[in-house]
Every structure is written in structure tokens, then in C-alpha cells.
PDB file of C-alpha atoms in Angstrom:
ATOM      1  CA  UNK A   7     -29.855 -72.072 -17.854  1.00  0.00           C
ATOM      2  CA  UNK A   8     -33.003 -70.082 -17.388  1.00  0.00           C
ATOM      3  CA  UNK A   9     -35.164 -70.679 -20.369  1.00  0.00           C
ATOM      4  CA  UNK A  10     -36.618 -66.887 -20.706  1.00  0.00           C
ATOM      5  CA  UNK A  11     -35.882 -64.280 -18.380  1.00  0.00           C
ATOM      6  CA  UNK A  12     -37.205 -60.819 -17.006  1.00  0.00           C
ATOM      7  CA  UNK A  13     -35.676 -57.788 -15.257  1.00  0.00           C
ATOM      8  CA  UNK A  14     -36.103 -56.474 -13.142  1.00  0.00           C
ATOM      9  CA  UNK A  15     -38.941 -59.030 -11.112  1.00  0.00           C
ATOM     10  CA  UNK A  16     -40.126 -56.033  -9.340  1.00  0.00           C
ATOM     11  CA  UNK A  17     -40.334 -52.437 -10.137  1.00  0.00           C
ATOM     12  CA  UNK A  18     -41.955 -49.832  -7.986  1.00  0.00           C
ATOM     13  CA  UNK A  19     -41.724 -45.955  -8.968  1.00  0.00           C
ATOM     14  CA  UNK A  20     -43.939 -43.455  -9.167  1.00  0.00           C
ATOM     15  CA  UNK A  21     -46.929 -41.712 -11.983  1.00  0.00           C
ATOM     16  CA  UNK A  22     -45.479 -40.008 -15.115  1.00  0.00           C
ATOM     17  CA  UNK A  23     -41.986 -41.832 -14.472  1.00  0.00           C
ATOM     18  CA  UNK A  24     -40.827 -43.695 -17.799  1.00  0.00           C
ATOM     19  CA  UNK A  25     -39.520 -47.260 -17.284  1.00  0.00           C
ATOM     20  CA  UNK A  26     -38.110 -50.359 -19.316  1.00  0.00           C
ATOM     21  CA  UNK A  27     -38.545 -54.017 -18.628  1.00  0.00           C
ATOM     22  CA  UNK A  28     -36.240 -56.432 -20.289  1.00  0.00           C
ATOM     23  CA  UNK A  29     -37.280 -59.740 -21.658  1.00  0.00           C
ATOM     24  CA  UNK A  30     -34.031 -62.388 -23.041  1.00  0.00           C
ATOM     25  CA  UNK A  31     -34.838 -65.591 -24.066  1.00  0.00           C
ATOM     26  CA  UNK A  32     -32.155 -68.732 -24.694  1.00  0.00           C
ATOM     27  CA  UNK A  33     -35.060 -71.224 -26.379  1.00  0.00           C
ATOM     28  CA  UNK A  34     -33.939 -70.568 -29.895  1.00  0.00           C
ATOM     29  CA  UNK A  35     -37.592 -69.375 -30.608  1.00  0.00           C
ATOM     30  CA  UNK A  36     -38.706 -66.957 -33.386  1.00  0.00           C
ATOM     31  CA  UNK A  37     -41.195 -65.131 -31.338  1.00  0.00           C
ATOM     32  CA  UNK A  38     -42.043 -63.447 -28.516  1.00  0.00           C
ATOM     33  CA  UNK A  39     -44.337 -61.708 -26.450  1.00  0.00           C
ATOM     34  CA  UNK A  40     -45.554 -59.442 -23.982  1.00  0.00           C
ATOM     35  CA  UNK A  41     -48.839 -60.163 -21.450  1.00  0.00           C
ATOM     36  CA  UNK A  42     -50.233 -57.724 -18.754  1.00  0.00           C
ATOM     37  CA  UNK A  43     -51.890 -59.884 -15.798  1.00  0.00           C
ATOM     38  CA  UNK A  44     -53.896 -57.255 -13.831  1.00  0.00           C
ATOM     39  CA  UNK A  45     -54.769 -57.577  -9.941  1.00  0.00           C
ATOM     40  CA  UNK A  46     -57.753 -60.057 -10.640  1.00  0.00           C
ATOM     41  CA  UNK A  47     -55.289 -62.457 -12.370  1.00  0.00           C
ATOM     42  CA  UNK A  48     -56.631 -61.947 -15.698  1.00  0.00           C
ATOM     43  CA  UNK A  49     -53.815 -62.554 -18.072  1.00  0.00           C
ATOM     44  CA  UNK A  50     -54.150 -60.764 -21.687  1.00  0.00           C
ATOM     45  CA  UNK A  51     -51.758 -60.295 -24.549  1.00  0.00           C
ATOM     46  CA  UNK A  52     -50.082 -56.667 -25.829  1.00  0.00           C
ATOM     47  CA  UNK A  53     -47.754 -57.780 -28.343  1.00  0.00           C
ATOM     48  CA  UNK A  54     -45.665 -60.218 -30.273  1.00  0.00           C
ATOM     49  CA  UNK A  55     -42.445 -60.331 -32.173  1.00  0.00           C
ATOM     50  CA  UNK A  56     -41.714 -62.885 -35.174  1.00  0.00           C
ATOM     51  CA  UNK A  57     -38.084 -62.532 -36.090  1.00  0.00           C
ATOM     52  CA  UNK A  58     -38.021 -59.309 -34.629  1.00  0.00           C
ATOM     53  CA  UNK A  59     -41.247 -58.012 -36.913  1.00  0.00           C
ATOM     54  CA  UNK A  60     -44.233 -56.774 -34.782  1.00  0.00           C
ATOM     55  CA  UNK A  61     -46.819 -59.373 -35.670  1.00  0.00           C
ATOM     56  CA  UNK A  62     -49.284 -58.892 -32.395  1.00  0.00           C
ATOM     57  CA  UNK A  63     -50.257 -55.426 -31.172  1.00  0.00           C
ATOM     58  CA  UNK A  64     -53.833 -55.442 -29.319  1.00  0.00           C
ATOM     59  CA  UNK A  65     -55.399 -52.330 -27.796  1.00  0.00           C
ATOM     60  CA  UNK A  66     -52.842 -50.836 -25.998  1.00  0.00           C
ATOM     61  CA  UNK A  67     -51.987 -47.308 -24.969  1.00  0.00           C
ATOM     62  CA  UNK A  68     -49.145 -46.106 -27.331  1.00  0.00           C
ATOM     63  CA  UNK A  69     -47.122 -45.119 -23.735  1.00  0.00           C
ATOM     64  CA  UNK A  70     -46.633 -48.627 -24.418  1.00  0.00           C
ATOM     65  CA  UNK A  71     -43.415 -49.577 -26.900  1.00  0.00           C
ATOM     66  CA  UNK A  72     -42.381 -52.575 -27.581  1.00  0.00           C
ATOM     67  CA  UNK A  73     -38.482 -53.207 -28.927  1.00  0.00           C
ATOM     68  CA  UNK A  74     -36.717 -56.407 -30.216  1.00  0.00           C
ATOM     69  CA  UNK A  75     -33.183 -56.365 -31.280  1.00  0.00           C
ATOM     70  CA  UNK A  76     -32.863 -59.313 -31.979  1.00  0.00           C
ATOM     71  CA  UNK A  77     -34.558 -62.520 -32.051  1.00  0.00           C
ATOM     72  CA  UNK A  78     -33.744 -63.519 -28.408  1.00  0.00           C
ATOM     73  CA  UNK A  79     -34.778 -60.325 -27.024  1.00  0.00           C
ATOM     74  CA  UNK A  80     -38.052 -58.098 -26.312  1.00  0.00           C
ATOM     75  CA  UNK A  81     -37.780 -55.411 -24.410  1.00  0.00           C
ATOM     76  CA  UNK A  82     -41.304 -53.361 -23.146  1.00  0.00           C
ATOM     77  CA  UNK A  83     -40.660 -49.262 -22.324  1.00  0.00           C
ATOM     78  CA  UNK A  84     -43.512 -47.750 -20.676  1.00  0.00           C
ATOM     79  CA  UNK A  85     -43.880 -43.411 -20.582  1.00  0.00           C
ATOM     80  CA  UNK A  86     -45.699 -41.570 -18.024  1.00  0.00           C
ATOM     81  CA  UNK A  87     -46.502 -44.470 -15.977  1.00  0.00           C
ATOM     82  CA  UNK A  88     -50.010 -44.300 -14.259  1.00  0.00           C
ATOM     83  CA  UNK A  89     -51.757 -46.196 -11.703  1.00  0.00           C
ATOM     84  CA  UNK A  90     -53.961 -48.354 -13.873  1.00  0.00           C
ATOM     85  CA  UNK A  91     -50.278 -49.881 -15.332  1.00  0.00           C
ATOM     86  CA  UNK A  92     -49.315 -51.784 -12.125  1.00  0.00           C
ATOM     87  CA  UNK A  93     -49.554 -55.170 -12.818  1.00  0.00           C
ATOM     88  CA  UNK A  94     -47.730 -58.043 -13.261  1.00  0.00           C
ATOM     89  CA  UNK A  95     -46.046 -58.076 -17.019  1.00  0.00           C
ATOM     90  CA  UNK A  96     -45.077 -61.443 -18.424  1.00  0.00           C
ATOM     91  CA  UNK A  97     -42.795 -62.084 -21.545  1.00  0.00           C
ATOM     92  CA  UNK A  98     -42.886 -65.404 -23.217  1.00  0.00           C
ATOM     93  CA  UNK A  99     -41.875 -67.695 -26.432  1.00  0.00           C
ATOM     94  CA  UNK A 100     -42.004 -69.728 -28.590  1.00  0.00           C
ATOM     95  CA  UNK A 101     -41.587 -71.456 -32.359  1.00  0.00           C
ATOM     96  CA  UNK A 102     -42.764 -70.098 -34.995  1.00  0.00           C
ATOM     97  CA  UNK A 103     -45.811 -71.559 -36.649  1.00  0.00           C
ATOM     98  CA  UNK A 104     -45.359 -74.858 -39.270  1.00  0.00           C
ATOM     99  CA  UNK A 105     -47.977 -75.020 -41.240  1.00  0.00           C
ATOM    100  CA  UNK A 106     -51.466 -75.288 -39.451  1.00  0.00           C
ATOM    101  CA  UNK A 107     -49.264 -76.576 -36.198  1.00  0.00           C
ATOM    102  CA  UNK A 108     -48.777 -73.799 -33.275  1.00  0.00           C
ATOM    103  CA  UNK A 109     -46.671 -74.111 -30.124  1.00  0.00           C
ATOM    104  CA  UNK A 110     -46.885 -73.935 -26.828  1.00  0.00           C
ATOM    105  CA  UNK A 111     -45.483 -70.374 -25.365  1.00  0.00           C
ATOM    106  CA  UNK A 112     -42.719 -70.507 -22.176  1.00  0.00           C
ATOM    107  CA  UNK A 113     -43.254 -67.694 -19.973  1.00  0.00           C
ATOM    108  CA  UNK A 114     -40.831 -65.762 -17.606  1.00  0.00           C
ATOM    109  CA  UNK A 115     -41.112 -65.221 -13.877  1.00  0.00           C
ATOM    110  CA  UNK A 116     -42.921 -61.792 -14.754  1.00  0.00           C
ATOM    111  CA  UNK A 117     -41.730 -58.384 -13.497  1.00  0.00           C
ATOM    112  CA  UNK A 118     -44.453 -56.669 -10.891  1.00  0.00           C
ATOM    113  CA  UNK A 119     -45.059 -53.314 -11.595  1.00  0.00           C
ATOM    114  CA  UNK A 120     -46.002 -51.003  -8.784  1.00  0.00           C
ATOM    115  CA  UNK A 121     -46.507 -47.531  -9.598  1.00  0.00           C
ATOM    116  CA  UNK A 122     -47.454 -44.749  -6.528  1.00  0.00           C
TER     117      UNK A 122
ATOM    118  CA  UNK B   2     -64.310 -63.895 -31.289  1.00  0.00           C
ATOM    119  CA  UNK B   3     -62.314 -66.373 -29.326  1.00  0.00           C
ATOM    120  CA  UNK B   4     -63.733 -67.046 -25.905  1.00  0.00           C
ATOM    121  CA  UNK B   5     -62.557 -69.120 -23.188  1.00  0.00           C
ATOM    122  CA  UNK B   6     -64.659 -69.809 -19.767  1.00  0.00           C
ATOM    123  CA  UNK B   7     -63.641 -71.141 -16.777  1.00  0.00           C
ATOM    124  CA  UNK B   8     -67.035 -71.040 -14.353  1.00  0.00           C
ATOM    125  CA  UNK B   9     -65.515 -72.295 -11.562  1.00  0.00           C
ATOM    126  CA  UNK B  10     -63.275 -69.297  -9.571  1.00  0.00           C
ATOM    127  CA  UNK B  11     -62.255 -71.455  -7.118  1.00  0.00           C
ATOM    128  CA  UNK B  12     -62.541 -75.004  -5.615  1.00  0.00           C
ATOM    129  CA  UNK B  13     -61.266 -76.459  -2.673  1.00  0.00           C
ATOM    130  CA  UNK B  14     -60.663 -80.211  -1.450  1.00  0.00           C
ATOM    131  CA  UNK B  15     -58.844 -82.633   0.755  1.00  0.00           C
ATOM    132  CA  UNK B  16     -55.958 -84.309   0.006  1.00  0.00           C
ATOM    133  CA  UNK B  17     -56.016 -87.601  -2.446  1.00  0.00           C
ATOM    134  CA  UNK B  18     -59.179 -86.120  -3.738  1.00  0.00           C
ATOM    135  CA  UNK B  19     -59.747 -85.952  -7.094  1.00  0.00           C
ATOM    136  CA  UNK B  20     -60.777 -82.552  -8.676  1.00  0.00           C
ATOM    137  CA  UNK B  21     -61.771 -81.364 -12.699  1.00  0.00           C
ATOM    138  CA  UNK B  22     -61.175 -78.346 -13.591  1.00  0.00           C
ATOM    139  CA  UNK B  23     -63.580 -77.155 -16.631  1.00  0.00           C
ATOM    140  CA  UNK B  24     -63.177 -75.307 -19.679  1.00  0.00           C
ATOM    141  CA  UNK B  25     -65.359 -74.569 -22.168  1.00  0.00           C
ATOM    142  CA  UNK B  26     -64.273 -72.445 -25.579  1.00  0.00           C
ATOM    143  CA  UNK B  27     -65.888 -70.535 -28.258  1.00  0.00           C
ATOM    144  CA  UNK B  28     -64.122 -70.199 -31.908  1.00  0.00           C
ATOM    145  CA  UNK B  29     -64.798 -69.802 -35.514  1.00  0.00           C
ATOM    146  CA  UNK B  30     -61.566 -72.080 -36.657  1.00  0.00           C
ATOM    147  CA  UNK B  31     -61.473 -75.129 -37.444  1.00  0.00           C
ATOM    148  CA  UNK B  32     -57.955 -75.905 -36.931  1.00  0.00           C
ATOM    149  CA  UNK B  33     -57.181 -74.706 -33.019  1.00  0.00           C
ATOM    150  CA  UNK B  34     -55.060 -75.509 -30.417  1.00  0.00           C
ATOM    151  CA  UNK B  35     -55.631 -75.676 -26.207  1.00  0.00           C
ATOM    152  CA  UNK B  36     -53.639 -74.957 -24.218  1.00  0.00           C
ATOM    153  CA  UNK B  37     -53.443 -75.624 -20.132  1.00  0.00           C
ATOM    154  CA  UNK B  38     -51.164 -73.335 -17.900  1.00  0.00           C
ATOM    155  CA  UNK B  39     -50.681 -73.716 -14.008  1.00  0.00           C
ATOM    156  CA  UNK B  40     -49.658 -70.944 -12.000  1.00  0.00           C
ATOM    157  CA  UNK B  41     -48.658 -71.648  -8.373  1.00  0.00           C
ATOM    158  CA  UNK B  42     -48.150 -69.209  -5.944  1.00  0.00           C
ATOM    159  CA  UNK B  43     -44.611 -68.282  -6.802  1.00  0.00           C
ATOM    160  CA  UNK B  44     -46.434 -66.572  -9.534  1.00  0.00           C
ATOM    161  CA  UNK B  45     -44.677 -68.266 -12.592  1.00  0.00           C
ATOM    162  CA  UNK B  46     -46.796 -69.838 -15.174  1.00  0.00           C
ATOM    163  CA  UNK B  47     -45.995 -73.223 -16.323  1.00  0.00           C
ATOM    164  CA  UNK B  48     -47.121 -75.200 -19.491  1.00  0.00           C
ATOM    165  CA  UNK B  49     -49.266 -78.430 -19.080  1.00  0.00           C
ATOM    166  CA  UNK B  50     -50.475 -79.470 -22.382  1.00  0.00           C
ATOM    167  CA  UNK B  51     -50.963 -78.742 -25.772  1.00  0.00           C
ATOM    168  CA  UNK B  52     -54.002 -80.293 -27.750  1.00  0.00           C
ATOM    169  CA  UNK B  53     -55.350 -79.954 -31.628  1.00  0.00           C
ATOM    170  CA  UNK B  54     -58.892 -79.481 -32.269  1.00  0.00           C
ATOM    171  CA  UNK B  55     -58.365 -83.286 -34.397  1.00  0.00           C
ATOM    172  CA  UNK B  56     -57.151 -85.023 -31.750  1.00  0.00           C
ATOM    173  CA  UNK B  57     -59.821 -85.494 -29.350  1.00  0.00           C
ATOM    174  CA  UNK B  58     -58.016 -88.738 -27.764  1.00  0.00           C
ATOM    175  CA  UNK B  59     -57.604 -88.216 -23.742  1.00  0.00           C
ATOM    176  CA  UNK B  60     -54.477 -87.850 -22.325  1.00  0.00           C
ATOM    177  CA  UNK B  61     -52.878 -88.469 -19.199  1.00  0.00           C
ATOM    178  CA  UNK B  62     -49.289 -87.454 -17.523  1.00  0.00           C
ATOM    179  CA  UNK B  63     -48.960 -88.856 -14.171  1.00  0.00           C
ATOM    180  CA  UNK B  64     -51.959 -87.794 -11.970  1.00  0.00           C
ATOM    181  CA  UNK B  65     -53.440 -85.373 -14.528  1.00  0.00           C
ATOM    182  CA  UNK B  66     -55.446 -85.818 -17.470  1.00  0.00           C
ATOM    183  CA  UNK B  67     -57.378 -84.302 -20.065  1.00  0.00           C
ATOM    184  CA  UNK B  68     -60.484 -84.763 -21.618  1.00  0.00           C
ATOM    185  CA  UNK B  69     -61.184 -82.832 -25.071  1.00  0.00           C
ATOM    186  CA  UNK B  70     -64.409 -83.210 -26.510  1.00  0.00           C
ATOM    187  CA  UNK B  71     -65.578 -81.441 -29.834  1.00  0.00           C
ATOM    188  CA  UNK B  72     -69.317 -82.055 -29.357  1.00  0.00           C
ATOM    189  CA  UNK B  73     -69.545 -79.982 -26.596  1.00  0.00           C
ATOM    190  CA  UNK B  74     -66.286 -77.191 -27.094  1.00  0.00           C
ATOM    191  CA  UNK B  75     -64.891 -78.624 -23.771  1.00  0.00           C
ATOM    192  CA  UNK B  76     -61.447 -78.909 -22.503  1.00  0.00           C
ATOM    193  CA  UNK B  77     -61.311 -80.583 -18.992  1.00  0.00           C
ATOM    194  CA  UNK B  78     -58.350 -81.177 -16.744  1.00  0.00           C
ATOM    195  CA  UNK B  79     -58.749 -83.470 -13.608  1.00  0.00           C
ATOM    196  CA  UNK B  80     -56.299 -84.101 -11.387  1.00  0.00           C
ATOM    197  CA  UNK B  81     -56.125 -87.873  -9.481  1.00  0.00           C
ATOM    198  CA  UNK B  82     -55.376 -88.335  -5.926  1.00  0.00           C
ATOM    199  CA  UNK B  83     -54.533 -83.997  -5.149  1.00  0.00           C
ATOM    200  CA  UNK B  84     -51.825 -82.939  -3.126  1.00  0.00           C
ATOM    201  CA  UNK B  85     -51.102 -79.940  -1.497  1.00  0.00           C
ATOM    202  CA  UNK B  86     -48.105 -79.013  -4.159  1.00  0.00           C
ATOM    203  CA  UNK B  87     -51.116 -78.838  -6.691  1.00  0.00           C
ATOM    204  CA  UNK B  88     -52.504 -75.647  -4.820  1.00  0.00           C
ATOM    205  CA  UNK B  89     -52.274 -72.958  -7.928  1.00  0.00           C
ATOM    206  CA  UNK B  90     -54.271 -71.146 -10.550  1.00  0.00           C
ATOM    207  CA  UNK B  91     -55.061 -72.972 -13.279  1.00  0.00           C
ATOM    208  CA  UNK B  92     -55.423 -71.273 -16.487  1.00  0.00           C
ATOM    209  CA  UNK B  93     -56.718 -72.863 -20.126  1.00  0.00           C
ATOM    210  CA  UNK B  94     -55.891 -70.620 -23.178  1.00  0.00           C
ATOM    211  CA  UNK B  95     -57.205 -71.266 -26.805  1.00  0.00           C
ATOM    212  CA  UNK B  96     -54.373 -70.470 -29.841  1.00  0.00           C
ATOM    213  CA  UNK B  97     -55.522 -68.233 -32.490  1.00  0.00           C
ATOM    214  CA  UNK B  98     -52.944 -67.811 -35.398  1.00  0.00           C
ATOM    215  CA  UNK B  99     -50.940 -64.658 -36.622  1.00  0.00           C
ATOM    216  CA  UNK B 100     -48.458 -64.610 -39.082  1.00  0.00           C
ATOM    217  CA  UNK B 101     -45.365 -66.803 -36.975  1.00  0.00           C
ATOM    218  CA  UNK B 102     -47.227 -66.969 -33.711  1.00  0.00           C
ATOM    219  CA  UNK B 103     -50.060 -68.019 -31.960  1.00  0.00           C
ATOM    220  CA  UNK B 104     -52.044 -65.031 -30.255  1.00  0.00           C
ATOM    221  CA  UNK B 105     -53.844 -67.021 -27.032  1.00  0.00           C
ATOM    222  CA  UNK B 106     -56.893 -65.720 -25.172  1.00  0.00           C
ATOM    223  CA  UNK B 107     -57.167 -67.092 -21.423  1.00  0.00           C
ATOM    224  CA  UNK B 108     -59.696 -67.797 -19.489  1.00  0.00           C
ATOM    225  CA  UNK B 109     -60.453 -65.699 -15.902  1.00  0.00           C
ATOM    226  CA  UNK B 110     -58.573 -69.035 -14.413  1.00  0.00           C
ATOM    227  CA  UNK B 111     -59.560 -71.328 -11.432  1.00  0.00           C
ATOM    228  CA  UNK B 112     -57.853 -71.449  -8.246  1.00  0.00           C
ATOM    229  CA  UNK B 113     -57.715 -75.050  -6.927  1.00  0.00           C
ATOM    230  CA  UNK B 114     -56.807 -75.156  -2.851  1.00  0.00           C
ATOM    231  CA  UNK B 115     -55.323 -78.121  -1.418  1.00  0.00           C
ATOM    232  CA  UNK B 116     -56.062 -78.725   2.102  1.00  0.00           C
ATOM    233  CA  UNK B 117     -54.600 -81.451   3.885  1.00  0.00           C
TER     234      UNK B 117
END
């Protein structure tokens, strides 16, 4: 019954490994996203996904790749990890737009990233 | 540019005190949303409240409410009588809107300590 979900909730490996962190949500939402929340708990989006069509993609190193197969699922792969990436990653979701309405996003328990 | 500020890093009171959080926002839209997350120390974030930039009526849930005023781009959150379960980062976030989503800029948060 968990709303959206992350694995794994912690990942530790080491620079210039490539990794994957896998996002599934059971909200019925149209889109997702992905946030980075660095060490001073500053919290800032990377991307979103609107019926599986990139929609959100801020300044973000292109080691960065986001996938969705499918509505209830955003996955984040990360190449040639480096220090500056450990953080704590956050997916999240939510309806789509109606009109000039938005929605509140529901976040996962995050996945800390550790990388040595 | 959307900009959210939260002065306050941290505050600390006693028990059954009550506590406001600020938040003060800068955008070109006229149609916006707010947003109010709380993140305790578990490290999940959880959604308080949505508000529209035309409904500037307070609201309250419980012990918490907000007050949203457009004169002075100000988002406030206070808290009645505090308890030590309210111990947690506080974070507002103002909605900007992409094609099916909402992308949301946060503010640096504020960490609220409950003492008893």
C-alpha cells in the first residue's frame, strides 16, 4: 500500500561506478519526478515525466538519464558516479494539471546516495 | 524567476509553545500555487497544504494554520500549542507550471526543535 516507492533507500559505491535508482508509483498519477536534496538540505528538481514524455529537465549533467516505461514508473541511471552526486534523491507524483489548477506532489522515502 | 525564502534556519521552543514559520515568495504569475512540506527526521517529506494565489482565506487543520497574504507575497505556517512530534524541517515550495506538471522551487527550509 505504499503510495510511491524507491529502491534501493541507500546506495553506497564508489567514483566512475554506474548505478540505477528505481522510482514505482501506485497513485494513478500522470507525472513524475526526480529531486536531488544535497547535504545542506536544499531540495531542487532534475526532471519530470507527463505520461511518460520528458516535460522537466533543469541543469543537469547528462551522466544523469532519466527513464519511464510507463506511467507508474521513473527510473534515474547515473554514469561515472562522482563525489559531488551523493545526496539524497527523491522521486515524487502527482496529477496532471486541469486547467490553471496544479497538484500537490507525494514524495518517496528517497534513496541516499553515498559515493567513495 | 521564482524565489522562495525562508529567513529563519532554525528555531527552537518549549513545548505548548506556539511557533510561525515564515515564507516569503517572489513570482511573475498570476495564477500560483504554495505549497508546505514537513520533513521529520526519518527523512521523508510529507505534504501539508496546498493554496491558490485567489484564495487568500486562512486555514487551519488541527494545531496548524496558514496565513496567505497577497499584499505582502507571504505564506506563513504557525503551529498552536508544539509538541515534540513536530520537531522536523519545514519546507514551503511555490508551483510553477509545465506542460502536465507543476515544476516547484523550495525554499532553504527551517528546522523547528521541540524541546520539552
Amino acid at each position: 500500500d505504499t503510495a510511491v516507492s524507491q529502491t534501493p533507500k541507500y546506495l553506497v559505491t564508489q567514483m566512475g561506478n554506474d548505478k540505477s535508482i528505481k522510482c514505482e508509483q501506485n497513485l494513478g498519477h500522470d507525472t513524475m519526478y526526480w529531486y536531488k536534496q544535497d547535504s545542506k538540505k536544499f531540495l531542487k528538481i532534475m526532471f519530470s515525466y507527463n505520461n511518460k514524455e520528458l516535460i522537466i529537465n533543469e541543469t543537469v549533467p547528462n551522466r544523469f538519464s532519466p527513464k519511464s516505461p510507463d506511467k507508474a514508473h521513473l527510473n534515474l541511471h547515473i554514469n561515472s558516479l562522482e563525489l559531488g552526486d551523493s545526496a539524497v534523491y527523491f522521486c515524487a507524483s502527482s496529477q496532471s494539471n486541469s486547467g490553471s489548477r496544479r497538484y500537490e506532489q507525494y514524495f518517496g522515502p528517497g534513496t541516499r546516495l553515498t559515493v567513495t | 524567476a521564482q524565489k522562495v525564502t525562508q529567513a529563519q534556519t532554525e528555531i527552537s521552543v518549549v513545548e505548548k509553545e506556539d511557533v510561525t514559520l515564515d515564507c516569503v515568495y517572489e513570482t511573475r504569475d498570476t495564477t500560483y500555487y504554495l505549497f508546505w512540506y514537513k520533513q521529520p527526521p526519518s527523512g521523508e517529506l510529507v505534504f501539508l497544504i496546498r493554496r491558490n494565489s485567489f484564495d487568500e482565506q486562512n486555514e487551519i487543520s488541527g494545531r496548524y494554520s496558514w496565513n496567505f497574504q497577497k499584499s505582502t507575497s507571504s505564506f506563513n505556517f504557525t503551529i498552536t500549542a508544539s509538541q515534540v512530534v513536530d520537531s522536523a524541517v519545514y519546507f514551503c515550495a511555490l508551483s510553477e507550471a509545465v506542460a502536465g506538471g507543476n515544476k516547484l522551487t523550495f525554499g532553504t527550509g527551517t528546522q523547528l526543535k521541540v524541546e520539552l
